[in-house]
Amino acid sequence: MIIIKTDEEIAILREGGKRLARVLNAVKEKVAPGVSTKELDLYAEKLIRDLGDTPAFLNYRPAGVKKPYPASLCVSVNDEVVHGIPKKEKILEEGDIVSIDLGLNHKGLFTDMAMTVPVGKISASSEKLLKITEQALEVGINAVQVGGRVGDIGFAIESFAKSKGKYGIVEILAGHGVGRAIHEDPFVPNFGKAGTGALLQKNMVIAIEPMLNMGTKNVTLDKDQYTYRTADGKRSAHFEHTILITENGAEILTK
Ligand code: MG
């Protein structure tokens, strides 16, 4: 069921989104060679708690998964696509790319945001992957309008990514409604047909999150039941914003 947010909820989500963007950008500044992925997680959690808010992913248990997610931040390095579990012994190295994905609960309402960050100096091809994926998010956001369809977003992202090279567009993971829960309807795929799918309505809140791979679109799931990685071991990037649908198109809440 798609939930249309009330004005009161929107005010809270706007504040939550602003806070989340501030926290995630601060975590981004910590990314450097020699830093462990667990350090990033603990820093994210501390910043969220200092604000009086709650990390949304910590102890979240997706349907069908045995163990709840053990951290606040998802940290996915190189061929890891999303939902990488932070570890003390996992140390970032010069040339890596690292996706940081964070959810925040402010006054009972959720926002969601992600970005992929270079670790020191990265290769030109990695730089391009990050740039194209970030632009794909922008293109998806710009496709949002009241009266449009969810398929318009996926179509825009897919067309853009295909025009920029042979990138694999991850299909089994997607954006989603967000707000009262971290994952709500509708499912917002990063590919599709314009004019199809759920209707985009005023005061819906959704997370748009393209994941682009340097090679195949296929991904595998690790034994930990969380970490998705590319099937061919090539790198992957991920950018995400939570947006509000308004009469004037999308308003980015996580900025
Ligand atoms: Mg998300």
mmCIF file of N, CA and C in Angstrom, residues 173-243:
data_model
loop_
_atom_site.group_PDB
_atom_site.id
_atom_site.type_symbol
_atom_site.label_atom_id
_atom_site.label_comp_id
_atom_site.label_asym_id
_atom_site.label_seq_id
_atom_site.Cartn_x
_atom_site.Cartn_y
_atom_site.Cartn_z
ATOM 1 N N LEU A 173 17.651 -5.243 -6.951
ATOM 2 C CA LEU A 173 17.556 -4.298 -5.835
ATOM 3 C C LEU A 173 17.028 -2.984 -6.405
ATOM 4 N N ALA A 174 16.294 -2.225 -5.594
ATOM 5 C CA ALA A 174 15.621 -1.058 -6.147
ATOM 6 C C ALA A 174 15.338 -0.023 -5.077
ATOM 7 N N GLY A 175 14.895 1.140 -5.526
ATOM 8 C CA GLY A 175 14.388 2.150 -4.616
ATOM 9 C C GLY A 175 13.038 1.721 -4.063
ATOM 10 N N HIS A 176 12.469 2.583 -3.215
ATOM 11 C CA HIS A 176 11.275 2.161 -2.454
ATOM 12 C C HIS A 176 10.613 3.366 -1.807
ATOM 13 N N GLY A 177 9.343 3.182 -1.469
ATOM 14 C CA GLY A 177 8.694 4.152 -0.604
ATOM 15 C C GLY A 177 9.375 4.139 0.751
ATOM 16 N N VAL A 178 9.299 5.268 1.470
ATOM 17 C CA VAL A 178 9.973 5.361 2.765
ATOM 18 C C VAL A 178 9.239 6.410 3.598
ATOM 19 N N GLY A 179 9.361 6.306 4.910
ATOM 20 C CA GLY A 179 8.723 7.313 5.768
ATOM 21 C C GLY A 179 8.251 6.715 7.081
ATOM 22 N N ARG A 180 7.116 6.051 7.059
ATOM 23 C CA ARG A 180 6.643 5.422 8.301
ATOM 24 C C ARG A 180 7.441 4.153 8.585
ATOM 25 N N ALA A 181 7.973 3.564 7.537
ATOM 26 C CA ALA A 181 8.893 2.426 7.666
ATOM 27 C C ALA A 181 10.074 2.693 6.738
ATOM 28 N N ILE A 182 11.156 1.939 6.939
ATOM 29 C CA ILE A 182 12.333 2.161 6.095
ATOM 30 C C ILE A 182 12.075 1.641 4.674
ATOM 31 N N HIS A 183 11.246 0.618 4.555
ATOM 32 C CA HIS A 183 10.863 0.130 3.231
ATOM 33 C C HIS A 183 9.348 0.071 3.118
ATOM 34 N N GLU A 184 8.817 0.877 2.220
ATOM 35 C CA GLU A 184 7.369 0.893 1.951
ATOM 36 C C GLU A 184 7.166 0.701 0.460
ATOM 37 N N ASP A 185 5.919 0.485 0.072
ATOM 38 C CA ASP A 185 5.567 0.504 -1.351
ATOM 39 C C ASP A 185 5.651 1.945 -1.857
ATOM 40 N N PRO A 186 5.895 2.151 -3.111
ATOM 41 C CA PRO A 186 6.110 1.146 -4.151
ATOM 42 C C PRO A 186 7.578 0.753 -4.273
ATOM 43 N N PHE A 187 7.832 -0.336 -4.968
ATOM 44 C CA PHE A 187 9.163 -0.743 -5.416
ATOM 45 C C PHE A 187 9.537 0.217 -6.554
ATOM 46 N N VAL A 188 10.750 0.762 -6.548
ATOM 47 C CA VAL A 188 11.142 1.754 -7.560
ATOM 48 C C VAL A 188 12.383 1.255 -8.314
ATOM 49 N N PRO A 189 12.181 0.430 -9.338
ATOM 50 C CA PRO A 189 13.313 -0.162 -10.060
ATOM 51 C C PRO A 189 14.108 0.885 -10.850
ATOM 52 N N ASN A 190 15.342 0.537 -11.154
ATOM 53 C CA ASN A 190 16.224 1.433 -11.903
ATOM 54 C C ASN A 190 16.222 1.132 -13.396
ATOM 55 N N PHE A 191 15.166 0.477 -13.829
ATOM 56 C CA PHE A 191 14.970 0.198 -15.252
ATOM 57 C C PHE A 191 13.461 0.118 -15.455
ATOM 58 N N GLY A 192 13.021 0.203 -16.682
ATOM 59 C CA GLY A 192 11.587 0.035 -16.900
ATOM 60 C C GLY A 192 11.059 0.828 -18.066
ATOM 61 N N LYS A 193 9.748 0.836 -18.125
ATOM 62 C CA LYS A 193 9.034 1.461 -19.233
ATOM 63 C C LYS A 193 8.356 2.724 -18.739
ATOM 64 N N ALA A 194 8.524 3.814 -19.463
ATOM 65 C CA ALA A 194 7.825 5.051 -19.100
ATOM 66 C C ALA A 194 6.316 4.818 -19.175
ATOM 67 N N GLY A 195 5.588 5.483 -18.308
ATOM 68 C CA GLY A 195 4.126 5.400 -18.357
ATOM 69 C C GLY A 195 3.545 4.152 -17.728
ATOM 70 N N THR A 196 4.393 3.328 -17.094
ATOM 71 C CA THR A 196 3.884 2.111 -16.452
ATOM 72 C C THR A 196 4.181 2.150 -14.949
ATOM 73 N N GLY A 197 3.480 1.304 -14.213
ATOM 74 C CA GLY A 197 3.742 1.195 -12.777
ATOM 75 C C GLY A 197 2.880 2.132 -11.956
ATOM 76 N N ALA A 198 3.175 2.174 -10.648
ATOM 77 C CA ALA A 198 2.352 2.940 -9.709
ATOM 78 C C ALA A 198 2.346 4.430 -10.056
ATOM 79 N N LEU A 199 1.226 5.060 -9.764
ATOM 80 C CA LEU A 199 1.049 6.491 -10.004
ATOM 81 C C LEU A 199 1.876 7.298 -8.991
ATOM 82 N N LEU A 200 2.555 8.327 -9.474
ATOM 83 C CA LEU A 200 3.302 9.223 -8.580
ATOM 84 C C LEU A 200 2.363 10.337 -8.115
ATOM 85 N N GLN A 201 2.154 10.383 -6.808
ATOM 86 C CA GLN A 201 1.175 11.331 -6.268
ATOM 87 C C GLN A 201 1.827 12.346 -5.343
ATOM 88 N N LYS A 202 1.195 13.492 -5.254
ATOM 89 C CA LYS A 202 1.660 14.551 -4.363
ATOM 90 C C LYS A 202 1.772 14.013 -2.929
ATOM 91 N N ASN A 203 2.883 14.365 -2.282
ATOM 92 C CA ASN A 203 3.160 13.992 -0.885
ATOM 93 C C ASN A 203 3.479 12.510 -0.671
ATOM 94 N N MET A 204 3.819 11.812 -1.745
ATOM 95 C CA MET A 204 4.476 10.514 -1.595
ATOM 96 C C MET A 204 5.944 10.790 -1.303
ATOM 97 N N VAL A 205 6.566 9.911 -0.532
ATOM 98 C CA VAL A 205 8.007 10.020 -0.270
ATOM 99 C C VAL A 205 8.649 8.708 -0.713
ATOM 100 N N ILE A 206 9.656 8.819 -1.571
ATOM 101 C CA ILE A 206 10.328 7.615 -2.065
ATOM 102 C C ILE A 206 11.851 7.794 -2.031
ATOM 103 N N ALA A 207 12.534 6.675 -1.947
ATOM 104 C CA ALA A 207 13.992 6.664 -2.078
ATOM 105 C C ALA A 207 14.304 6.178 -3.494
ATOM 106 N N ILE A 208 15.126 6.953 -4.192
ATOM 107 C CA ILE A 208 15.586 6.552 -5.528
ATOM 108 C C ILE A 208 17.058 6.199 -5.385
ATOM 109 N N GLU A 209 17.469 5.026 -5.911
ATOM 110 C CA GLU A 209 18.833 4.570 -5.620
ATOM 111 C C GLU A 209 19.428 3.682 -6.714
ATOM 112 N N PRO A 210 19.889 4.303 -7.799
ATOM 113 C CA PRO A 210 20.546 3.487 -8.830
ATOM 114 C C PRO A 210 21.833 2.839 -8.331
ATOM 115 N N MET A 211 22.023 1.592 -8.757
ATOM 116 C CA MET A 211 23.270 0.857 -8.515
ATOM 117 C C MET A 211 23.803 0.459 -9.885
ATOM 118 N N LEU A 212 24.965 0.945 -10.244
ATOM 119 C CA LEU A 212 25.553 0.629 -11.546
ATOM 120 C C LEU A 212 26.838 -0.160 -11.353
ATOM 121 N N ASN A 213 26.989 -1.207 -12.174
ATOM 122 C CA ASN A 213 28.184 -2.056 -12.129
ATOM 123 C C ASN A 213 29.045 -1.822 -13.360
ATOM 124 N N MET A 214 30.338 -2.010 -13.201
ATOM 125 C CA MET A 214 31.247 -1.861 -14.340
ATOM 126 C C MET A 214 31.078 -2.995 -15.337
ATOM 127 N N GLY A 215 30.604 -4.122 -14.865
ATOM 128 C CA GLY A 215 30.419 -5.275 -15.756
ATOM 129 C C GLY A 215 28.985 -5.745 -15.740
ATOM 130 N N THR A 216 28.797 -7.008 -15.398
ATOM 131 C CA THR A 216 27.457 -7.608 -15.433
ATOM 132 C C THR A 216 26.504 -6.945 -14.442
ATOM 133 N N LYS A 217 25.223 -6.993 -14.781
ATOM 134 C CA LYS A 217 24.191 -6.510 -13.851
ATOM 135 C C LYS A 217 23.925 -7.530 -12.746
ATOM 136 N N ASN A 218 24.413 -8.762 -12.931
ATOM 137 C CA ASN A 218 24.103 -9.840 -11.983
ATOM 138 C C ASN A 218 24.876 -9.684 -10.680
ATOM 139 N N VAL A 219 24.191 -10.000 -9.587
ATOM 140 C CA VAL A 219 24.812 -9.896 -8.274
ATOM 141 C C VAL A 219 24.610 -11.207 -7.523
ATOM 142 N N THR A 220 25.461 -11.452 -6.532
ATOM 143 C CA THR A 220 25.311 -12.632 -5.680
ATOM 144 C C THR A 220 25.209 -12.159 -4.235
ATOM 145 N N LEU A 221 24.621 -13.011 -3.406
ATOM 146 C CA LEU A 221 24.463 -12.678 -1.993
ATOM 147 C C LEU A 221 25.420 -13.544 -1.177
ATOM 148 N N ASP A 222 26.210 -12.907 -0.308
ATOM 149 C CA ASP A 222 27.156 -13.639 0.542
ATOM 150 C C ASP A 222 26.413 -14.507 1.567
ATOM 151 N N LYS A 223 27.175 -15.410 2.200
ATOM 152 C CA LYS A 223 26.603 -16.269 3.245
ATOM 153 C C LYS A 223 26.081 -15.477 4.427
ATOM 154 N N ASP A 224 26.609 -14.247 4.621
ATOM 155 C CA ASP A 224 26.138 -13.433 5.756
ATOM 156 C C ASP A 224 24.696 -12.950 5.557
ATOM 157 N N GLN A 225 24.118 -13.255 4.404
ATOM 158 C CA GLN A 225 22.724 -12.914 4.064
ATOM 159 C C GLN A 225 22.481 -11.421 3.837
ATOM 160 N N TYR A 226 23.544 -10.629 3.855
ATOM 161 C CA TYR A 226 23.377 -9.194 3.631
ATOM 162 C C TYR A 226 24.177 -8.670 2.438
ATOM 163 N N THR A 227 25.460 -9.032 2.383
ATOM 164 C CA THR A 227 26.352 -8.416 1.407
ATOM 165 C C THR A 227 26.051 -8.887 -0.014
ATOM 166 N N TYR A 228 25.614 -7.959 -0.860
ATOM 167 C CA TYR A 228 25.466 -8.242 -2.276
ATOM 168 C C TYR A 228 26.734 -7.810 -2.989
ATOM 169 N N ARG A 229 27.227 -8.665 -3.896
ATOM 170 C CA ARG A 229 28.396 -8.273 -4.683
ATOM 171 C C ARG A 229 28.180 -8.637 -6.138
ATOM 172 N N THR A 230 28.968 -8.012 -7.009
ATOM 173 C CA THR A 230 28.804 -8.277 -8.436
ATOM 174 C C THR A 230 29.241 -9.701 -8.731
ATOM 175 N N ALA A 231 28.538 -10.343 -9.656
ATOM 176 C CA ALA A 231 28.819 -11.747 -9.975
ATOM 177 C C ALA A 231 30.179 -11.900 -10.648
ATOM 178 N N ASP A 232 30.664 -10.846 -11.309
ATOM 179 C CA ASP A 232 31.947 -10.951 -12.023
ATOM 180 C C ASP A 232 33.101 -10.288 -11.274
ATOM 181 N N GLY A 233 32.854 -9.794 -10.068
ATOM 182 C CA GLY A 233 33.932 -9.205 -9.271
ATOM 183 C C GLY A 233 34.319 -7.795 -9.661
ATOM 184 N N LYS A 234 33.615 -7.231 -10.637
ATOM 185 C CA LYS A 234 33.919 -5.843 -11.014
ATOM 186 C C LYS A 234 33.247 -4.877 -10.050
ATOM 187 N N ARG A 235 33.635 -3.609 -10.141
ATOM 188 C CA ARG A 235 33.178 -2.635 -9.152
ATOM 189 C C ARG A 235 31.746 -2.163 -9.372
ATOM 190 N N SER A 236 31.178 -1.647 -8.295
ATOM 191 C CA SER A 236 29.791 -1.178 -8.330
ATOM 192 C C SER A 236 29.671 0.125 -7.551
ATOM 193 N N ALA A 237 28.763 0.997 -8.000
ATOM 194 C CA ALA A 237 28.529 2.264 -7.286
ATOM 195 C C ALA A 237 27.043 2.441 -7.001
ATOM 196 N N HIS A 238 26.740 3.270 -6.011
ATOM 197 C CA HIS A 238 25.371 3.401 -5.490
ATOM 198 C C HIS A 238 25.175 4.818 -4.946
ATOM 199 N N PHE A 239 24.165 5.503 -5.468
ATOM 200 C CA PHE A 239 23.800 6.814 -4.917
ATOM 201 C C PHE A 239 22.301 6.818 -4.631
ATOM 202 N N GLU A 240 21.922 7.427 -3.533
ATOM 203 C CA GLU A 240 20.513 7.407 -3.122
ATOM 204 C C GLU A 240 20.109 8.708 -2.436
ATOM 205 N N HIS A 241 18.931 9.181 -2.785
ATOM 206 C CA HIS A 241 18.292 10.273 -2.037
ATOM 207 C C HIS A 241 16.863 9.875 -1.686
ATOM 208 N N THR A 242 16.382 10.417 -0.579
ATOM 209 C CA THR A 242 14.954 10.364 -0.262
ATOM 210 C C THR A 242 14.329 11.646 -0.790
ATOM 211 N N ILE A 243 13.262 11.491 -1.557
ATOM 212 C CA ILE A 243 12.623 12.672 -2.156
ATOM 213 C C ILE A 243 11.120 12.710 -1.819
#
